[in-house]
């Protein structure tokens, strides 16, 4: 599937309004669907992200706590959270 180039206005609109869909990650688990990327991670409940793989820039490789309501934007290929967390990863 890959990810869309957001320089194209049509792709930007689809991504901005989450029309490509999202994945919900609850409790301890990992999102790493083959050839799928995420452009926004919304923290629904207080969550510890233990791993976040960025396509460009820095990745998270050790546990960092995020408060509910926070949002992380970028281009990510994998996310792992610890128990008791809930995050929504929007498909790029």
Tab-separated table of C-alpha atoms in Angstrom:
chain	number	residue	atom	x	y	z
A	1	UNK	CA	0.000	0.000	0.000
A	2	UNK	CA	2.764	2.484	0.843
A	3	UNK	CA	2.107	6.050	1.831
A	4	UNK	CA	0.803	9.038	-0.110
A	5	UNK	CA	2.806	12.113	-1.034
A	6	UNK	CA	1.112	14.919	0.913
A	7	UNK	CA	2.319	17.518	-1.620
A	8	UNK	CA	-0.576	16.371	-3.774
A	9	UNK	CA	-3.658	18.341	-2.563
A	10	UNK	CA	-5.974	15.340	-2.992
A	11	UNK	CA	-3.731	13.134	-0.831
A	12	UNK	CA	-3.406	15.905	1.751
A	13	UNK	CA	-7.191	16.201	2.063
A	14	UNK	CA	-7.605	12.438	2.443
A	15	UNK	CA	-4.933	12.255	5.151
A	16	UNK	CA	-6.099	15.384	7.001
A	17	UNK	CA	-9.644	14.106	7.357
A	18	UNK	CA	-8.587	10.492	8.118
A	19	UNK	CA	-10.315	9.159	5.022
A	20	UNK	CA	-7.582	6.553	4.599
A	21	UNK	CA	-8.671	5.055	7.921
A	22	UNK	CA	-6.993	4.337	11.219
A	23	UNK	CA	-5.924	1.532	13.511
A	24	UNK	CA	-6.714	1.375	17.225
A	25	UNK	CA	-4.072	-0.118	19.481
A	26	UNK	CA	-5.280	-1.057	22.970
A	27	UNK	CA	-3.188	-2.499	25.752
A	28	UNK	CA	0.239	-3.971	25.210
A	29	UNK	CA	0.727	-4.486	21.505
A	30	UNK	CA	2.358	-3.498	18.250
A	31	UNK	CA	1.121	-2.079	14.946
A	32	UNK	CA	3.386	-3.017	12.072
A	33	UNK	CA	1.123	-4.064	9.212
A	34	UNK	CA	3.165	-4.852	6.112
A	35	UNK	CA	3.569	-1.851	3.797
A	36	UNK	CA	1.342	0.378	5.952
A	37	UNK	CA	2.418	3.741	7.367
A	38	UNK	CA	0.899	6.138	9.893
A	39	UNK	CA	1.058	9.949	9.830
A	40	UNK	CA	-0.512	10.834	13.178
A	41	UNK	CA	-0.596	9.024	16.497
A	42	UNK	CA	-3.381	10.237	18.815
A	43	UNK	CA	-2.959	9.323	22.483
A	44	UNK	CA	-6.456	8.438	23.767
A	45	UNK	CA	-5.510	7.422	27.318
A	46	UNK	CA	-2.233	7.934	29.166
A	47	UNK	CA	0.131	5.595	27.315
A	48	UNK	CA	3.724	4.436	27.416
A	49	UNK	CA	5.108	4.179	23.897
A	50	UNK	CA	7.951	1.682	24.046
A	51	UNK	CA	8.869	1.822	20.358
A	52	UNK	CA	7.993	4.170	17.490
A	53	UNK	CA	9.769	3.720	14.154
A	54	UNK	CA	10.004	6.902	12.089
A	55	UNK	CA	10.686	6.805	8.340
A	56	UNK	CA	12.717	10.034	8.680
A	57	UNK	CA	14.246	11.586	11.769
A	58	UNK	CA	14.501	10.077	15.221
A	59	UNK	CA	12.640	7.034	16.441
A	60	UNK	CA	11.654	6.109	19.994
A	61	UNK	CA	13.476	3.039	21.231
A	62	UNK	CA	12.807	3.196	24.979
A	63	UNK	CA	9.619	3.810	26.939
A	64	UNK	CA	8.278	7.371	26.969
A	65	UNK	CA	5.042	8.329	28.741
A	66	UNK	CA	2.483	10.418	26.853
A	67	UNK	CA	-0.610	12.023	28.366
A	68	UNK	CA	-4.116	11.567	26.975
A	69	UNK	CA	-4.934	14.077	24.255
A	70	UNK	CA	-1.396	14.419	22.928
A	71	UNK	CA	-0.664	13.890	19.256
A	72	UNK	CA	2.518	12.856	17.463
A	73	UNK	CA	2.833	13.694	13.768
A	74	UNK	CA	5.340	12.391	11.239
A	75	UNK	CA	5.640	9.277	9.122
A	76	UNK	CA	5.828	6.044	11.097
A	77	UNK	CA	5.999	2.380	10.124
A	78	UNK	CA	5.633	0.760	13.548
A	79	UNK	CA	4.356	1.612	17.012
A	80	UNK	CA	4.452	-0.414	20.221
A	81	UNK	CA	2.730	0.524	23.480
A	82	UNK	CA	2.797	-0.944	26.970
A	83	UNK	CA	-0.216	-2.249	28.890
A	84	UNK	CA	-3.177	-0.003	29.718
A	85	UNK	CA	-2.623	2.432	26.853
A	86	UNK	CA	-4.940	3.277	23.962
A	87	UNK	CA	-3.743	5.061	20.836
A	88	UNK	CA	-5.192	5.683	17.389
A	89	UNK	CA	-2.769	5.550	14.460
A	90	UNK	CA	-4.023	7.299	11.309
A	91	UNK	CA	-3.022	5.623	8.042
A	92	UNK	CA	-0.829	7.752	5.766
